[in-house]
Amino acid sequence: MSVSMTKPRTRDIVEEAIFTHPPDRIWSALTDGELMARWMMRPTGFAAIVGQKFTFQTTAAGAWDGTIRCEVLEVVPGERLSYAWRGGDAGNVGYGSLLDTIVTFTLIPVAVGTRLRVVHAGFELPRNDTAFTSMGEGWKKVVRRLDDAIS
């Protein structure tokens, strides 16, 4: 008799965009709560300090109250910001299923301004299929709004 362990398959969302703004302007949009609210969602309790816990609020589902619980994992001013992104409930299937992921923003200076790379990593499939699909489209939309937030 053999016992095999199956490890969940994970997928990452990767979105990139080039902005005509210098890295410090993009960094402000990533780390200023008021600016974050303009292009992404309004955070509660955010500060770009490793270990800082904060939340976003979205639509509730089942036993999940819609709170996205985040914790800042890495801050390299002007270059990289990473935070845990957790939400959902183990009892939900589809939207609102348990989610434990990491979002990383990387800024790279380019001749015309800044390349922003967003990686939202760790979607466990098939459990997070709905979140992976909807957030894949969501990141495309919100990254485009970032330019308007700082213009």
XYZ file of N, CA and C in Angstrom:
453
model
N 0.848 -1.177 0.000
C 0.000 0.000 0.000
C 0.888 1.233 0.000
N 0.564 2.151 -0.833
C 1.337 3.389 -0.860
C 0.435 4.554 -0.480
N 1.035 5.482 0.130
C 0.315 6.685 0.522
C 0.924 7.848 -0.239
N 0.100 8.543 -0.919
C 0.627 9.720 -1.617
C -0.054 10.967 -1.078
N 0.708 11.966 -0.916
C 0.197 13.251 -0.474
C 0.038 14.112 -1.719
N -1.066 14.746 -1.821
C -1.232 15.665 -2.939
C -1.114 17.087 -2.427
N -0.252 17.788 -3.043
C -0.033 19.184 -2.696
C -0.913 20.029 -3.602
N -1.624 20.990 -3.046
C -2.459 21.817 -3.912
C -1.610 22.539 -4.963
N -2.175 22.644 -6.134
C -1.508 23.384 -7.198
C -1.776 24.869 -6.968
N -0.765 25.698 -7.107
C -0.968 27.132 -6.914
C -0.682 27.876 -8.210
N -1.348 29.012 -8.333
C -1.126 29.880 -9.492
C -0.975 31.308 -8.993
N -0.319 32.095 -9.802
C -0.065 33.501 -9.492
C -0.671 34.393 -10.575
N -1.125 35.552 -10.159
C -1.563 36.587 -11.095
C -0.395 37.546 -11.255
N -0.030 37.847 -12.480
C 1.061 38.782 -12.745
C 0.526 39.857 -13.679
N 0.678 41.102 -13.266
C 0.231 42.227 -14.076
C 1.364 43.251 -14.115
N 1.639 43.778 -15.303
C 2.697 44.783 -15.437
C 2.162 45.972 -16.221
N 2.681 47.137 -15.877
C 2.316 48.346 -16.609
C 3.476 49.326 -16.505
N 3.595 50.157 -17.513
C 4.608 51.209 -17.501
C 3.886 52.539 -17.359
N 4.365 53.337 -16.416
C 3.797 54.653 -16.151
C 4.831 55.725 -16.477
N 4.360 56.891 -16.869
C 5.278 57.981 -17.201
C 5.696 58.762 -15.960
N 5.333 58.272 -14.798
C 5.673 58.922 -13.532
C 6.951 58.295 -12.963
N 7.706 59.093 -12.210
C 8.908 58.533 -11.561
C 8.510 57.553 -10.451
N 9.423 56.677 -10.053
C 9.118 55.670 -9.034
C 8.552 56.245 -7.740
N 8.992 57.430 -7.303
C 8.495 57.957 -6.029
C 7.009 58.284 -6.083
N 6.509 58.685 -7.256
C 5.060 58.940 -7.399
C 4.271 57.644 -7.344
N 4.787 56.613 -8.004
C 4.114 55.305 -7.971
C 4.159 54.758 -6.548
N 5.300 54.921 -5.888
C 5.439 54.448 -4.504
C 4.396 55.113 -3.613
N 4.147 56.391 -3.816
C 3.121 57.093 -3.027
C 1.749 56.466 -3.227
N 1.440 56.102 -4.466
C 0.135 55.480 -4.745
C 0.001 54.113 -4.068
N 1.131 53.462 -3.833
C 1.125 52.149 -3.186
C 1.108 52.237 -1.666
N 1.524 53.370 -1.124
C 1.743 53.440 0.328
C 0.953 54.535 1.048
N 0.220 55.346 0.316
C -0.606 56.380 0.926
C -2.055 55.891 0.910
N -2.653 55.752 2.070
C -3.999 55.203 2.177
C -5.034 55.925 1.337
N -4.957 57.251 1.303
C -5.915 58.011 0.504
C -5.749 57.733 -0.985
N -4.491 57.635 -1.433
C -4.256 57.320 -2.847
C -4.646 55.879 -3.153
N -4.370 54.953 -2.228
C -4.764 53.551 -2.433
C -6.271 53.451 -2.642
N -7.019 54.255 -1.891
C -8.482 54.224 -1.995
C -8.945 54.680 -3.372
N -8.178 55.534 -4.024
C -8.576 56.045 -5.343
C -8.443 55.001 -6.448
N -7.450 54.114 -6.346
C -7.234 53.182 -7.465
C -7.500 51.723 -7.111
N -7.489 51.379 -5.816
C -7.670 49.983 -5.439
C -8.859 49.869 -4.484
N -8.619 49.873 -3.215
C -9.655 49.875 -2.175
C -9.113 50.711 -1.020
N -10.041 51.208 -0.186
C -9.615 51.984 0.974
C -9.123 51.027 2.059
N -7.852 51.160 2.451
C -7.350 50.313 3.538
C -7.705 50.915 4.893
N -7.796 50.077 5.892
C -7.974 50.521 7.274
C -6.753 50.069 8.062
N -6.014 51.057 8.597
C -4.856 50.745 9.423
C -3.567 50.510 8.667
N -3.513 50.879 7.376
C -2.302 50.618 6.596
C -1.167 51.568 6.963
N 0.034 51.049 7.043
C 1.276 51.815 7.108
C 2.340 50.920 6.491
N 3.232 51.529 5.734
C 4.292 50.756 5.064
C 5.393 50.413 6.061
N 5.042 49.580 7.027
C 5.956 49.140 8.087
C 5.829 47.627 8.189
N 6.940 46.927 8.109
C 6.897 45.467 8.198
C 6.204 45.051 9.499
N 5.269 44.130 9.362
C 4.508 43.646 10.512
C 3.184 44.361 10.726
N 2.989 45.496 10.056
C 1.745 46.255 10.199
C 0.573 45.440 9.652
N -0.468 45.320 10.427
C -1.671 44.632 9.980
C -2.711 45.663 9.588
N -3.428 45.375 8.501
C -4.469 46.271 8.026
C -5.525 45.455 7.288
N -6.613 46.106 6.934
C -7.701 45.401 6.257
C -8.214 46.191 5.061
N -8.836 45.442 4.166
C -9.686 45.994 3.117
C -11.056 45.375 3.350
N -12.094 46.047 2.896
C -13.446 45.509 3.031
C -14.053 45.311 1.657
N -14.601 44.136 1.451
C -15.286 43.840 0.195
C -16.605 43.155 0.510
N -17.233 42.589 -0.479
C -18.545 41.977 -0.319
C -18.452 40.671 0.476
N -19.295 40.545 1.489
C -19.323 39.335 2.319
C -19.908 38.166 1.536
N -19.571 36.948 2.006
C -20.126 35.729 1.395
C -20.178 34.641 2.458
N -21.348 34.070 2.660
C -21.487 32.980 3.631
C -21.024 33.405 5.016
N -20.147 32.612 5.607
C -19.644 32.903 6.952
C -18.535 33.958 6.951
N -18.079 34.345 5.775
C -17.018 35.356 5.669
C -17.653 36.749 5.658
N -17.096 37.643 6.485
C -17.656 38.997 6.607
C -17.154 39.968 5.532
N -16.349 39.484 4.599
C -15.848 40.337 3.530
C -14.575 41.088 3.883
N -14.011 40.820 5.050
C -12.782 41.497 5.460
C -11.562 40.770 4.890
N -10.721 41.515 4.206
C -9.449 40.994 3.710
C -8.397 41.418 4.730
N -7.804 40.457 5.369
C -6.807 40.726 6.415
C -5.413 40.664 5.803
N -4.679 41.772 5.981
C -3.361 41.891 5.364
C -2.306 42.160 6.433
N -1.078 41.815 6.104
C 0.064 42.128 6.965
C 1.247 42.462 6.071
N 1.860 43.603 6.325
C 3.009 44.016 5.527
C 4.176 43.072 5.812
N 4.723 42.497 4.739
C 5.802 41.519 4.863
C 7.160 42.097 4.489
N 7.182 43.020 3.536
C 8.461 43.574 3.077
C 8.256 45.004 2.578
N 9.178 45.860 2.946
C 9.163 47.245 2.467
C 10.583 47.611 2.061
N 10.779 47.892 0.793
C 12.033 48.454 0.296
C 11.609 49.753 -0.384
N 11.718 50.883 0.354
C 11.156 52.139 -0.160
C 11.549 52.434 -1.606
N 10.529 52.744 -2.390
C 10.734 53.090 -3.792
C 10.990 51.903 -4.699
N 11.049 50.675 -4.127
C 11.376 49.507 -4.958
C 10.387 48.344 -4.826
N 10.034 47.983 -3.595
C 9.199 46.789 -3.426
C 8.377 46.857 -2.144
N 7.118 46.457 -2.281
C 6.194 46.367 -1.162
C 5.480 45.032 -1.273
N 5.423 44.291 -0.177
C 4.774 42.988 -0.196
C 3.916 42.848 1.049
N 2.716 42.294 0.853
C 1.882 42.008 2.025
C 1.047 40.751 1.826
N 0.760 40.106 2.972
C -0.134 38.958 2.966
C -1.539 39.455 2.696
N -2.315 38.648 2.002
C -3.698 38.981 1.629
C -4.528 37.745 1.951
N -5.283 37.825 3.042
C -6.033 36.659 3.522
C -7.507 37.007 3.676
N -8.339 36.064 3.288
C -9.775 36.281 3.420
C -10.534 34.993 3.227
N -11.824 35.136 3.127
C -12.672 33.985 2.874
C -12.934 33.142 4.104
N -13.614 32.044 3.842
C -13.981 31.115 4.908
C -13.902 29.699 4.334
N -13.425 28.782 5.151
C -13.267 27.396 4.702
C -14.594 26.761 4.301
N -15.701 27.278 4.807
C -17.003 26.722 4.468
C -17.556 27.202 3.140
N -16.935 28.189 2.533
C -17.422 28.720 1.258
C -16.800 27.981 0.083
N -17.578 27.864 -0.964
C -17.101 27.316 -2.235
C -17.292 28.417 -3.262
N -16.302 28.606 -4.126
C -16.392 29.683 -5.112
C -16.028 31.007 -4.448
N -16.821 32.057 -4.723
C -16.526 33.360 -4.135
C -16.543 33.262 -2.613
N -15.498 33.807 -1.981
C -15.422 33.797 -0.527
C -14.779 32.550 0.053
N -14.212 31.687 -0.810
C -13.502 30.518 -0.270
C -12.229 30.998 0.436
N -11.726 30.173 1.308
C -10.550 30.529 2.095
C -9.378 30.893 1.181
N -8.760 32.036 1.454
C -7.697 32.549 0.594
C -6.522 32.987 1.459
N -5.329 32.530 1.118
C -4.110 32.896 1.856
C -3.025 33.142 0.821
N -2.867 34.404 0.438
C -2.000 34.752 -0.686
C -1.057 35.897 -0.312
N -0.172 36.239 -1.232
C 0.770 37.348 -1.027
C 0.765 38.239 -2.259
N 0.675 39.546 -2.024
C 0.737 40.540 -3.096
C 2.085 41.252 -3.010
N 2.779 41.328 -4.133
C 4.070 42.016 -4.179
C 4.065 43.025 -5.323
N 4.398 44.262 -4.995
C 4.542 45.321 -5.985
C 6.031 45.599 -6.149
N 6.511 45.580 -7.385
C 7.909 45.875 -7.656
C 7.978 47.039 -8.639
N 8.763 48.056 -8.291
C 8.927 49.224 -9.141
C 10.309 49.183 -9.774
N 10.339 49.377 -11.092
C 11.606 49.354 -11.823
C 11.680 50.628 -12.650
N 12.696 51.472 -12.386
C 12.840 52.683 -13.207
C 13.122 52.310 -14.667
N 12.427 52.973 -15.577
C 12.674 52.800 -17.009
C 12.829 54.189 -17.621
N 13.264 54.245 -18.875
C 13.573 55.532 -19.512
C 12.391 56.498 -19.473
N 11.165 55.990 -19.645
C 9.997 56.869 -19.698
C 9.325 57.068 -18.345
N 9.778 56.369 -17.311
C 9.140 56.498 -16.000
C 9.375 55.292 -15.120
N 8.332 54.494 -14.918
C 8.411 53.362 -13.989
C 7.631 52.164 -14.526
N 8.241 51.001 -14.444
C 7.526 49.753 -14.719
C 7.047 49.224 -13.374
N 5.752 48.973 -13.267
C 5.173 48.386 -12.069
C 4.820 46.939 -12.370
N 5.313 46.046 -11.526
C 4.987 44.619 -11.643
C 4.223 44.235 -10.384
N 3.027 43.700 -10.562
C 2.199 43.235 -9.456
C 2.112 41.716 -9.553
N 2.494 41.033 -8.499
C 2.351 39.574 -8.446
C 1.472 39.250 -7.239
N 0.339 38.640 -7.510
C -0.555 38.172 -6.439
C -0.411 36.652 -6.452
N 0.303 36.135 -5.492
C 0.768 34.743 -5.535
C 0.076 33.856 -4.516
N -0.078 32.577 -4.902
C -0.498 31.565 -3.958
C -1.945 31.128 -4.027
N -2.615 31.324 -5.157
C -3.999 30.860 -5.292
C -3.993 29.339 -5.401
N -4.589 28.689 -4.433
C -4.657 27.229 -4.437
C -5.841 26.771 -5.278
N -5.521 25.984 -6.282
C -6.556 25.501 -7.190
C -6.865 24.040 -6.888
N -8.080 23.639 -6.934
C -9.230 24.371 -7.492
C -9.967 25.256 -6.477
N -9.591 25.200 -5.200
C -10.328 25.938 -4.177
C -10.483 27.420 -4.513
N -9.443 28.050 -5.041
C -9.475 29.488 -5.303
C -9.715 29.833 -6.779
N -10.295 28.921 -7.536
C -10.558 29.195 -8.961
C -11.329 30.509 -9.166
N -12.390 30.692 -8.405
C -13.221 31.895 -8.577
C -12.430 33.157 -8.257
N -11.690 33.136 -7.149
C -10.887 34.311 -6.777
C -9.791 34.567 -7.804
N -9.150 33.489 -8.283
C -8.075 33.646 -9.268
C -8.605 34.310 -10.536
N -9.735 33.856 -11.008
C -10.309 34.412 -12.237
C -10.763 35.853 -12.038
N -11.525 36.110 -10.974
C -12.057 37.467 -10.788
C -10.961 38.461 -10.417
N -10.007 38.038 -9.601
C -8.944 38.966 -9.219
C -7.951 39.163 -10.361
N -7.815 38.184 -11.244
C -6.969 38.377 -12.431
C -7.503 39.528 -13.267
N -8.818 39.547 -13.465
C -9.429 40.663 -14.195
C -9.386 41.939 -13.350
N -9.567 41.789 -12.048
C -9.569 42.950 -11.160
C -8.241 43.680 -11.133
N -7.151 42.943 -11.065
C -5.839 43.606 -11.032
C -5.578 44.388 -12.322
N -6.033 43.845 -13.456
C -5.856 44.585 -14.720
C -6.545 45.948 -14.629
N -7.760 45.941 -14.098
C -8.533 47.187 -14.008
C -7.926 48.166 -13.008
N -7.571 47.687 -11.831
C -7.097 48.630 -10.812
C -5.725 49.197 -11.157
N -4.878 48.408 -11.788
C -3.558 48.940 -12.163
C -3.732 50.075 -13.171
N -4.708 49.939 -14.073
C -4.964 51.027 -15.028
C -5.446 52.289 -14.306
N -6.187 52.118 -13.213
C -6.708 53.281 -12.467
C -5.622 54.009 -11.678
N -4.525 53.342 -11.415
C -3.438 53.947 -10.634
C -2.958 55.242 -11.288
N -2.851 55.237 -12.608
C -2.377 56.426 -13.317
C -3.290 57.622 -13.034
N -4.592 57.405 -13.071
C -5.542 58.491 -12.784
C -5.438 58.968 -11.340
N -5.118 58.061 -10.443
C -5.056 58.412 -9.013
C -3.932 59.399 -8.707
N -2.879 59.372 -9.504
C -1.732 60.239 -9.199
C -1.537 61.342 -10.231
N -2.386 61.394 -11.243
C -2.235 62.439 -12.281
C -2.845 63.745 -11.815
